Short mmCIF file of C-alpha atoms in Angstrom, two decimals:
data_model
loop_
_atom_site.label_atom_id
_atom_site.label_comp_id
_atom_site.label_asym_id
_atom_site.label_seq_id
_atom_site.Cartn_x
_atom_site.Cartn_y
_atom_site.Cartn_z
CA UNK A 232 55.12 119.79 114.08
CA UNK A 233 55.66 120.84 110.35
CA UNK A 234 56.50 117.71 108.21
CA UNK A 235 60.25 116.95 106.69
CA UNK A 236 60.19 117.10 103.26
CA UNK A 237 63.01 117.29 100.63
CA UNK A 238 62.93 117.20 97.10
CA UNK A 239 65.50 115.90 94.93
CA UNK A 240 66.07 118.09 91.23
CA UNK A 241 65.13 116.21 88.07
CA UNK A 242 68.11 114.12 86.66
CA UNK A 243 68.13 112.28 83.26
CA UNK A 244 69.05 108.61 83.82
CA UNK A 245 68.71 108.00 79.85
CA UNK A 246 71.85 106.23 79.93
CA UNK A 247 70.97 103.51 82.37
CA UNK A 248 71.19 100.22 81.60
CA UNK A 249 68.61 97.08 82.39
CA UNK A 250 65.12 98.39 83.24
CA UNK A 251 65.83 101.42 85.17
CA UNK A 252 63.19 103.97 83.79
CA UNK A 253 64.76 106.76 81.41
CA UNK A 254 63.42 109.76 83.22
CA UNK A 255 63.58 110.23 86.79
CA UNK A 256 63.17 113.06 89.36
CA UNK A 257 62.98 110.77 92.45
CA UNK A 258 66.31 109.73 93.78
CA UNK A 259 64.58 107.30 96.30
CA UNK A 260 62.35 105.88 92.98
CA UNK A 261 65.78 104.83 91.28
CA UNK A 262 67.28 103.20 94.12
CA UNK A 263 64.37 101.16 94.94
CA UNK A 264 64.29 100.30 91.04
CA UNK A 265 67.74 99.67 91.70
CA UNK A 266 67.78 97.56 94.62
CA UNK A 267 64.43 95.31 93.46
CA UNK A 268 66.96 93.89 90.99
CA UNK A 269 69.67 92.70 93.21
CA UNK A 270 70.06 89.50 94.55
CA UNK A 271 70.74 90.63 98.14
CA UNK A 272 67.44 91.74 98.05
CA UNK A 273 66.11 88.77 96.83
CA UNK A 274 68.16 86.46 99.64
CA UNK A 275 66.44 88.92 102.21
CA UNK A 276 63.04 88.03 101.04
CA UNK A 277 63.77 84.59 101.44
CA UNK A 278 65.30 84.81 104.77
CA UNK A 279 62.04 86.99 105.72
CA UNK A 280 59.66 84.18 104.58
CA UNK A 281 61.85 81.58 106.33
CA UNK A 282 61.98 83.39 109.56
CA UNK A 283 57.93 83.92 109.15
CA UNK A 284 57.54 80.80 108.97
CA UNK A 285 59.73 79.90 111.94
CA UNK A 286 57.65 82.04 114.18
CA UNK A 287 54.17 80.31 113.19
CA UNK A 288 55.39 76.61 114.30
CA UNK A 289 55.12 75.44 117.85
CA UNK A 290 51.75 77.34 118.82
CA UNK A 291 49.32 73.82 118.55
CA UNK A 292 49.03 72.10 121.60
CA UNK A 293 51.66 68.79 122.54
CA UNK A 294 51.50 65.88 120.32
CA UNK A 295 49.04 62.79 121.29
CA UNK A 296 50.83 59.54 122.25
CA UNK A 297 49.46 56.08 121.66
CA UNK A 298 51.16 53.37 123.32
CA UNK A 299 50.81 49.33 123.11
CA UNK A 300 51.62 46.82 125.86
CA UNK A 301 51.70 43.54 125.06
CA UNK A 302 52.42 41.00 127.55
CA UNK A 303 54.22 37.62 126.52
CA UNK A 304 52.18 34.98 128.65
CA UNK A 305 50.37 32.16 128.95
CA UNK A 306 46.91 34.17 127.95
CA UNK A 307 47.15 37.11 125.24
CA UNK A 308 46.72 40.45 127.31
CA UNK A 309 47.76 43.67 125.94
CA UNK A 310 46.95 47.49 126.96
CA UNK A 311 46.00 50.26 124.55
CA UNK A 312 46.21 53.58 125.94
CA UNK A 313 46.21 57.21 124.46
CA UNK A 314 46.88 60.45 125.66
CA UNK A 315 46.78 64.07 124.92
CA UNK A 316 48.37 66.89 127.05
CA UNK A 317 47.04 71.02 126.95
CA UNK A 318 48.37 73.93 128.64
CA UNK A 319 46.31 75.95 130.25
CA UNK A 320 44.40 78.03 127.44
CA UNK A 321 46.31 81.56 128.51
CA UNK A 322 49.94 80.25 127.20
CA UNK A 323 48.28 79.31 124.24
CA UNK A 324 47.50 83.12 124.01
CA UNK A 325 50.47 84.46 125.16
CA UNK A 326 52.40 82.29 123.11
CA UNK A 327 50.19 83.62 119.93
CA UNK A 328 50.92 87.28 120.77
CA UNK A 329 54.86 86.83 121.25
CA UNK A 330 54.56 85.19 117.22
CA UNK A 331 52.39 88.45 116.28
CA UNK A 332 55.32 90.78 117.77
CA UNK A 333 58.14 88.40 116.27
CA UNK A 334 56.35 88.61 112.99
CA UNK A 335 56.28 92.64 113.33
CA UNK A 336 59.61 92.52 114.40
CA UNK A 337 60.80 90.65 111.02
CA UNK A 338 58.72 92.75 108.61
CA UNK A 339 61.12 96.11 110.30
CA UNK A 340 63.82 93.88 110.00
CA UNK A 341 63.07 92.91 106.04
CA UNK A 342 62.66 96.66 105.71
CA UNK A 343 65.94 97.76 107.26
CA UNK A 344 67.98 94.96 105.22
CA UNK A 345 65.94 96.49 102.12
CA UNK A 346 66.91 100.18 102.96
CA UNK A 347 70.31 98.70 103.76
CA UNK A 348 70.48 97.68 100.22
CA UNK A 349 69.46 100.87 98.66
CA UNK A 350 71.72 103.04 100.93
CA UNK A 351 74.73 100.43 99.11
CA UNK A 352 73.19 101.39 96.13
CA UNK A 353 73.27 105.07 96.53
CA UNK A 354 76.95 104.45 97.86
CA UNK A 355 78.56 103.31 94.71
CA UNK A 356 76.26 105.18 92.43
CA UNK A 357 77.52 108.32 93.96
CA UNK A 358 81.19 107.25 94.28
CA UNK A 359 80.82 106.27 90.36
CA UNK A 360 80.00 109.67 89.79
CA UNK A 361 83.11 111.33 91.67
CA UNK A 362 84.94 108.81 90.15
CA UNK A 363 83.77 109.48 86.41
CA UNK A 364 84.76 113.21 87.37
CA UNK A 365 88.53 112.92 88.58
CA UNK A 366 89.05 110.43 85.74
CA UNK A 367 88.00 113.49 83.28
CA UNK A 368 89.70 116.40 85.42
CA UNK A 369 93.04 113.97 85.80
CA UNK A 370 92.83 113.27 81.93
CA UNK A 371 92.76 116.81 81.43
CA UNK A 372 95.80 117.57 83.44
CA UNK A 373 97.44 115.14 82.12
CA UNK A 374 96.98 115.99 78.69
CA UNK A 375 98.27 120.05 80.19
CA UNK A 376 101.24 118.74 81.46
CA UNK A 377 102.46 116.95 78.56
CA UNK A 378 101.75 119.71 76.60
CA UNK A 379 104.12 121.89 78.94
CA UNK A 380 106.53 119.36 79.22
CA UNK A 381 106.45 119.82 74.68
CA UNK A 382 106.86 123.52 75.21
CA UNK A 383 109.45 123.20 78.48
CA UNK A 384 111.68 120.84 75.57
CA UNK A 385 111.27 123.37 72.74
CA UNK A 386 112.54 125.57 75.49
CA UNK A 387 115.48 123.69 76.11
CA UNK A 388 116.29 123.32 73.03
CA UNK A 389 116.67 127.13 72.47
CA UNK A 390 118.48 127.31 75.80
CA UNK A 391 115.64 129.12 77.59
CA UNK A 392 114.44 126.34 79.90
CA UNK A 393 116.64 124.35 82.22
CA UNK A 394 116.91 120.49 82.71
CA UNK A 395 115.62 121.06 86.18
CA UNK A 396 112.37 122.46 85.27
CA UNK A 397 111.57 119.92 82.29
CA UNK A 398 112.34 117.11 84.66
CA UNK A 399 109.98 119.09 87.48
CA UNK A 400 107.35 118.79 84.93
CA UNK A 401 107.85 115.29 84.08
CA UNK A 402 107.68 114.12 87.83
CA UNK A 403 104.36 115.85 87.71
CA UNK A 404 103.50 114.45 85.06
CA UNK A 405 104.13 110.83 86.45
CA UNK A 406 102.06 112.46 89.56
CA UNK A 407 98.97 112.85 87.89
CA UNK A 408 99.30 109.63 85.95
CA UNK A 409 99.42 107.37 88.96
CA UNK A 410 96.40 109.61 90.89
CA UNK A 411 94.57 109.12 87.15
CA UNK A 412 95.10 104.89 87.31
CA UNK A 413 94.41 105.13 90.81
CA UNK A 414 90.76 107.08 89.69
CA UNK A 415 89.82 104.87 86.63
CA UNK A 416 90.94 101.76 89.10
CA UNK A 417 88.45 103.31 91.44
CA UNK A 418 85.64 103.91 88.43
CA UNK A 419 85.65 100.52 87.23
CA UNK A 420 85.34 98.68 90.77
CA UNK A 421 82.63 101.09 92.09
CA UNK A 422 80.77 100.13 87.98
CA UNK A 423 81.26 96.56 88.89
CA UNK A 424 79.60 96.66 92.58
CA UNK A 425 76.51 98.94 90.90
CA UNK A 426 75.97 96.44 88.27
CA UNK A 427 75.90 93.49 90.73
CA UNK A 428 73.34 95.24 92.67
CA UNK A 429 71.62 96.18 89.34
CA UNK A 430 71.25 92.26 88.43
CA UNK A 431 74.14 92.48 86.31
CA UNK A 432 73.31 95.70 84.37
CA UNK A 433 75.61 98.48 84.29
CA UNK A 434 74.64 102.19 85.29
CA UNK A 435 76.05 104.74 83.95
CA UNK A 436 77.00 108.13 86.01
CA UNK A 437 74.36 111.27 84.96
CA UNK A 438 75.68 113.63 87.96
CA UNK A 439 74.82 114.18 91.77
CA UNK A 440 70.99 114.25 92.66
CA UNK A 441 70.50 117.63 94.06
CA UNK A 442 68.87 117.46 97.45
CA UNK A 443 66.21 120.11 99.35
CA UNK A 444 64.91 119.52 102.79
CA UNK A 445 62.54 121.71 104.91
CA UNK A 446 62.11 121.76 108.95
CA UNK A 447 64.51 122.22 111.88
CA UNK A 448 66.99 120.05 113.19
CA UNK A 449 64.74 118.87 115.94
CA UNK A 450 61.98 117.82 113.22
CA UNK A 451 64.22 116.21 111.10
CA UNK A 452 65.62 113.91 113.57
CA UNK A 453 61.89 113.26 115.19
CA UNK A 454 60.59 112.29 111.27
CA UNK A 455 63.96 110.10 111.25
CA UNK A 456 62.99 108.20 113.97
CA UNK A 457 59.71 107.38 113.24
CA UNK A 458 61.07 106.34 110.21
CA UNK A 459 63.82 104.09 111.80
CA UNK A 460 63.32 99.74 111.58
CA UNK A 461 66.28 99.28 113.41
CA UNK A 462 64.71 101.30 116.65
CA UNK A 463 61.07 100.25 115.81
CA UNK A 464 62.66 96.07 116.00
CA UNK A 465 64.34 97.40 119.27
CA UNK A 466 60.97 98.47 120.60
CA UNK A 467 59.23 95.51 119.59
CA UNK A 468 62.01 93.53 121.24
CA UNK A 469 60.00 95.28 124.63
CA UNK A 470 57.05 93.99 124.17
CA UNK A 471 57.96 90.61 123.40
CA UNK A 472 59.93 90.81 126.46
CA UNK A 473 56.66 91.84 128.17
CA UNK A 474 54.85 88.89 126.74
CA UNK A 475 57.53 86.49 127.37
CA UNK A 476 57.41 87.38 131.40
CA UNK A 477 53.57 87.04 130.87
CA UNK A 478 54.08 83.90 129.58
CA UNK A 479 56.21 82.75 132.40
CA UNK A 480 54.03 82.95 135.20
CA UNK A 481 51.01 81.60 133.25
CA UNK A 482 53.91 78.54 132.81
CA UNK A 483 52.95 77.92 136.59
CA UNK A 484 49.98 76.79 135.78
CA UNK A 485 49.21 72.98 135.90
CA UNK A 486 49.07 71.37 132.54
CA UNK A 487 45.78 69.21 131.92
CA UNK A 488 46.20 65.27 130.29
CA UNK A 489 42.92 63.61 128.93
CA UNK A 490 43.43 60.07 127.76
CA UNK A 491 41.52 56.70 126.73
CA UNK A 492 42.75 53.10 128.30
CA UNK A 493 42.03 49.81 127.14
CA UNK A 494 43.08 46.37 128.66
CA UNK A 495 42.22 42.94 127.03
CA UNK A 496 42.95 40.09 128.57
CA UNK A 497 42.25 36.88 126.80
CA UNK A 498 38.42 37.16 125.91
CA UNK A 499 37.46 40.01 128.47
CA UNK A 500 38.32 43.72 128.26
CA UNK A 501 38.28 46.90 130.37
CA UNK A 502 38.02 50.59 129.30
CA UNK A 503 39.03 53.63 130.92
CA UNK A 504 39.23 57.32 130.55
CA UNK A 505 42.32 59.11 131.92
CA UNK A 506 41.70 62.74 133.12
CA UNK A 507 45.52 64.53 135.55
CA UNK A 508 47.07 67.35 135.56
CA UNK A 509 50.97 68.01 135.70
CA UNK A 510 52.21 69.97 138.27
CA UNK A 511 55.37 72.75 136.92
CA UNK A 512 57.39 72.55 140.71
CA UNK A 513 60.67 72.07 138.82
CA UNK A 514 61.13 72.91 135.40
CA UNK A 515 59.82 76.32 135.40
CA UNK A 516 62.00 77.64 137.95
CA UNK A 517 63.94 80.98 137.45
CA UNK A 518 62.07 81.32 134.58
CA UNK A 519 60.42 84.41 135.49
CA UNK A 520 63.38 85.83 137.21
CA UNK A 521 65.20 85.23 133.46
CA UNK A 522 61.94 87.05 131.42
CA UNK A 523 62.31 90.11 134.05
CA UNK A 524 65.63 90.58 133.03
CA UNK A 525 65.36 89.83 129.31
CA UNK A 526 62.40 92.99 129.93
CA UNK A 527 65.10 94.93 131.26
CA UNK A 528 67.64 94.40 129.28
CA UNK A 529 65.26 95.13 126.32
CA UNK A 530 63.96 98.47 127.12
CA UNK A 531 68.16 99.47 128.09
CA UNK A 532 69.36 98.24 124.43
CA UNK A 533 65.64 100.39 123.19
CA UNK A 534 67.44 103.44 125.09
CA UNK A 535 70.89 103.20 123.88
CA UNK A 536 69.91 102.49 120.48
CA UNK A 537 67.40 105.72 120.20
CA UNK A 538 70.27 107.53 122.08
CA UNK A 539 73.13 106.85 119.50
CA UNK A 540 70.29 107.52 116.83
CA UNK A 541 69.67 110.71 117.68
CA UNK A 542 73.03 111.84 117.88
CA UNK A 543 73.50 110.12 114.62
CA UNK A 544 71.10 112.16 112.73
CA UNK A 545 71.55 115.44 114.76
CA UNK A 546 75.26 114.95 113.27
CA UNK A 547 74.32 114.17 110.22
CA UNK A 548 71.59 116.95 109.75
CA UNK A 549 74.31 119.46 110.83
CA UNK A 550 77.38 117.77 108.27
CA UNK A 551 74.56 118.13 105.97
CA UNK A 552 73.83 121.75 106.23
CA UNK A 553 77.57 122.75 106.69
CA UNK A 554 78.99 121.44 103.31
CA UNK A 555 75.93 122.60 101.27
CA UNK A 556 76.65 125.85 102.83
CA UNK A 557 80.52 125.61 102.06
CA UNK A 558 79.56 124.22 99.07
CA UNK A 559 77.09 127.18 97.65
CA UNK A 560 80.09 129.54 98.60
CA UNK A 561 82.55 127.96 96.37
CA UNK A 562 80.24 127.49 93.58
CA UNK A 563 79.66 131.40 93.88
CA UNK A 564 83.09 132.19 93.51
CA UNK A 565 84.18 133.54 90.67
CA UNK A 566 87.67 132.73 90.40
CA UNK A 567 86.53 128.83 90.52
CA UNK A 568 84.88 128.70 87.39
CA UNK A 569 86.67 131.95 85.15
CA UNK A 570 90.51 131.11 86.40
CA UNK A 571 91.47 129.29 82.87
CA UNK A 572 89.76 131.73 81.19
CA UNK A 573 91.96 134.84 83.03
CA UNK A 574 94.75 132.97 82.34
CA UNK A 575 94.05 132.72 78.43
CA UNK A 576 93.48 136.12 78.19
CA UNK A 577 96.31 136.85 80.05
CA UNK A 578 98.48 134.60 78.01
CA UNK A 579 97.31 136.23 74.64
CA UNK A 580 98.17 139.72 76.20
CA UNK A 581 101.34 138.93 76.73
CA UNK A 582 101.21 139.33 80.38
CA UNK A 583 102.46 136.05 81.34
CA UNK A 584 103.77 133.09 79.10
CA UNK A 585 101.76 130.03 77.55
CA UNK A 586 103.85 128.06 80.06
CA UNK A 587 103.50 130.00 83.08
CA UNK A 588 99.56 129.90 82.29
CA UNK A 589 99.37 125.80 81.30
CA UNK A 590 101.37 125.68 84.62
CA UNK A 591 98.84 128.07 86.44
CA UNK A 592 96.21 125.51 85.42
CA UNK A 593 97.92 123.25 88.17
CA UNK A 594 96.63 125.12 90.97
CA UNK A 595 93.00 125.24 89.58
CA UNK A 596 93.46 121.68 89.35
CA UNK A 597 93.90 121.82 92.36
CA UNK A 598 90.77 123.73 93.73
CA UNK A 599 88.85 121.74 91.19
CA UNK A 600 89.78 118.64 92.46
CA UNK A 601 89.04 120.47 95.93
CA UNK A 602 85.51 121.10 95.00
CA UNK A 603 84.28 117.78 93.53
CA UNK A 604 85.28 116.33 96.81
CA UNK A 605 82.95 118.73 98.60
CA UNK A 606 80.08 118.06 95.64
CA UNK A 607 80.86 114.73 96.41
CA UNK A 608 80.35 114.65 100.78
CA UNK A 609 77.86 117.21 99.95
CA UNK A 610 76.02 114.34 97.80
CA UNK A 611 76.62 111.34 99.98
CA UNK A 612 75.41 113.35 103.63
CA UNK A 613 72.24 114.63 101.10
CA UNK A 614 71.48 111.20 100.43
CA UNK A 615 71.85 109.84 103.47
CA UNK A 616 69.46 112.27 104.59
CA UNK A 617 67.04 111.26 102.29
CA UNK A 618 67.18 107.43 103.13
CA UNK A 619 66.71 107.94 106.52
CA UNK A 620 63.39 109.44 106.01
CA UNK A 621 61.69 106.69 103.07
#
């Protein structure tokens, strides 16, 4: 099976703020950069180490007791006695594996909450982006319009425009003022969450990464899964089920007790060595019944969860390659990018009036606004893409 690879086109980053390198051409680089920095990250690590930690206690054998009996009579007398309980040497093992897997199990966990974190990252540097670009389109218009509405007054003035159409424009106007707050509203929240996760340093918007990937459907999603903590944990959770049934029958073994006795009684004394076992016939029952079930219940939620994953990235892989598709076909049409242009020229030639063509700029407004939002899914489905394969 061929490998999945993408590439992502060489963006300039020489704006960034904090530490983030000035030249990139790795998308996945940046956000890792990105995501080192924040303290979400940095809570994760510490949760990692504390849940570590948590799976290497309770593996040494039961505690020793040492007891004292002292008896209030007419002669001193007084027992010493001290004990020390093992289970059988196999749970010891058993027990040791099921900490290996849990340990496994956390480090795909740490790595999920990590790519979890860079995926956020991606998130709001990519909204920032579409953000920064309605904020300039919607200035733009704006800026049209009011110079209409200038011309539309002049008009009235001479008696060539009516009140209706000047107060048309103006409700347009107010239109694209409210969608413009709404978009620097927008840019300044989406800033605000990129900093955080930068350690407090702001990024600034250099454009959409531009994203190429190689191999089938079918290959994609296999590289995905391999690829995939959340599924990997899942399939851990398995084994440890496996282990923990294991573990439950080697319960049923008797525990052994070694001890040491000593008994004074005035001048004279008595030792003796303790040597028992302890026989499980109550507290281990429906134990194993429980660990067959926790297996089964483990490899179902391992089968649901690879089954939603691959329709996940199958759907994904496909959104993918339908709006870059869409997206190359708008990008290769003409009218998108020379409309202003044919209205100029068709303004200076008398064709059509400076109004009609500064109105006529409302429609391509229109489709512009159109087309960012497809740059924009095409970005986010590119990039989501690309996280599921680091």
């Amino acid at each position: 099976m061929k490998k999945i690879l993408y590439h992502i086109a060489v963006l300039s980053f020489a704006a960034l703020a904090g530490r983030v390198s000035a030249q990139t051409g790795d998308y996945a680089s940046f956000l890792n950069e990105v995501a080192s920095r924040s303290p979400q990250l940095a809570a994760a690590g510490k949760e990692h180490a504390a849940a570590v930690r948590g799976l290497r206690t309770g593996l040494a054998p039961d505690d020793p007791e040492v007891a004292l009996e002292y008896y209030f009579a007419g002669e001193t007398r007084y027992e010493i006695a001290v004990e020390q309980a093992f289970d059988f040497p196999t749970v010891y093992r058993q027990r040791n594996k099921i900490s290996k897997l849990g340990i496994s199990k956390a480090e795909q966990e740490y790595r999920s909450a990590r790519r979890n974190i860079m995926a956020a990252v991606s998130d709001a540097y990519l909204n920032l982006n579409y953000a920064s670009e309605r904020v300039a389109i919607l200035t733009r218009r704006r800026d049209d319009i009011r110079q209409v509405i200038r011309l539309y007054e002049e008009g009235m003035e001479a008696g060539q425009i009516t009140a209706i159409e000047t107060q048309n424009a103006r409700m347009l106007l107010t239109e694209v003022e409210n969608s413009l707050v709404l978009a620097e509203t927008e840019r300044e929240e989406t800033a605000a969450v990129l900093a955080q996760l930068n350690g407090g340093s702001e990024i600034a918007p250099q454009g959409y990464p531009q994203f190429g990937f190689t191999g089938t459907q079918e290959e994609f999603v296999a590289a995905a899964l391999a690829a995939d903590y959340e599924l990997q944990a899942a399939a851990i959770d398995t084994l440890i089920a496996q282990r923990e049934l294991k573990l439950s029958r080697n319960e049923w073994l008797p525990k052994l007790k070694i001890g040491y006795k000593a008994e004074v009684e005035g001048s004279k004394g008595t030792n003796a060595l303790l040597a028992g076992i302890s026989l499980p016939l109550w507290q281990n029952s429906g134990r194993t019944r429980h660990a067959k079930a926790l297996g089964e219940a483990a490899k179902a939620q391992h089968a649901a969860a690879k089954a939603e994953a691959c329709t996940r990235l199958s759907s994904l892989y496909a959104r993918y390659r339908t709006l870059a598709a869409a997206l190359a076909a708008r990008q290769k049409d003409y009218l998108t990018a020379g409309y202003p242009e044919l209205l100029k020229s068709a303004a200076e030639a008398g064709k059509i009036t400076s109004i009609d063509a500064l109105m006529g700029l409302g429609e391509w407004y229109t489709l512009k606004d159109s087309l960012m939002a497809l740059e924009y899914e095409v970005a986010l489905a590119g990039a989501a893409m690309a996280l599921c394969l680091i």
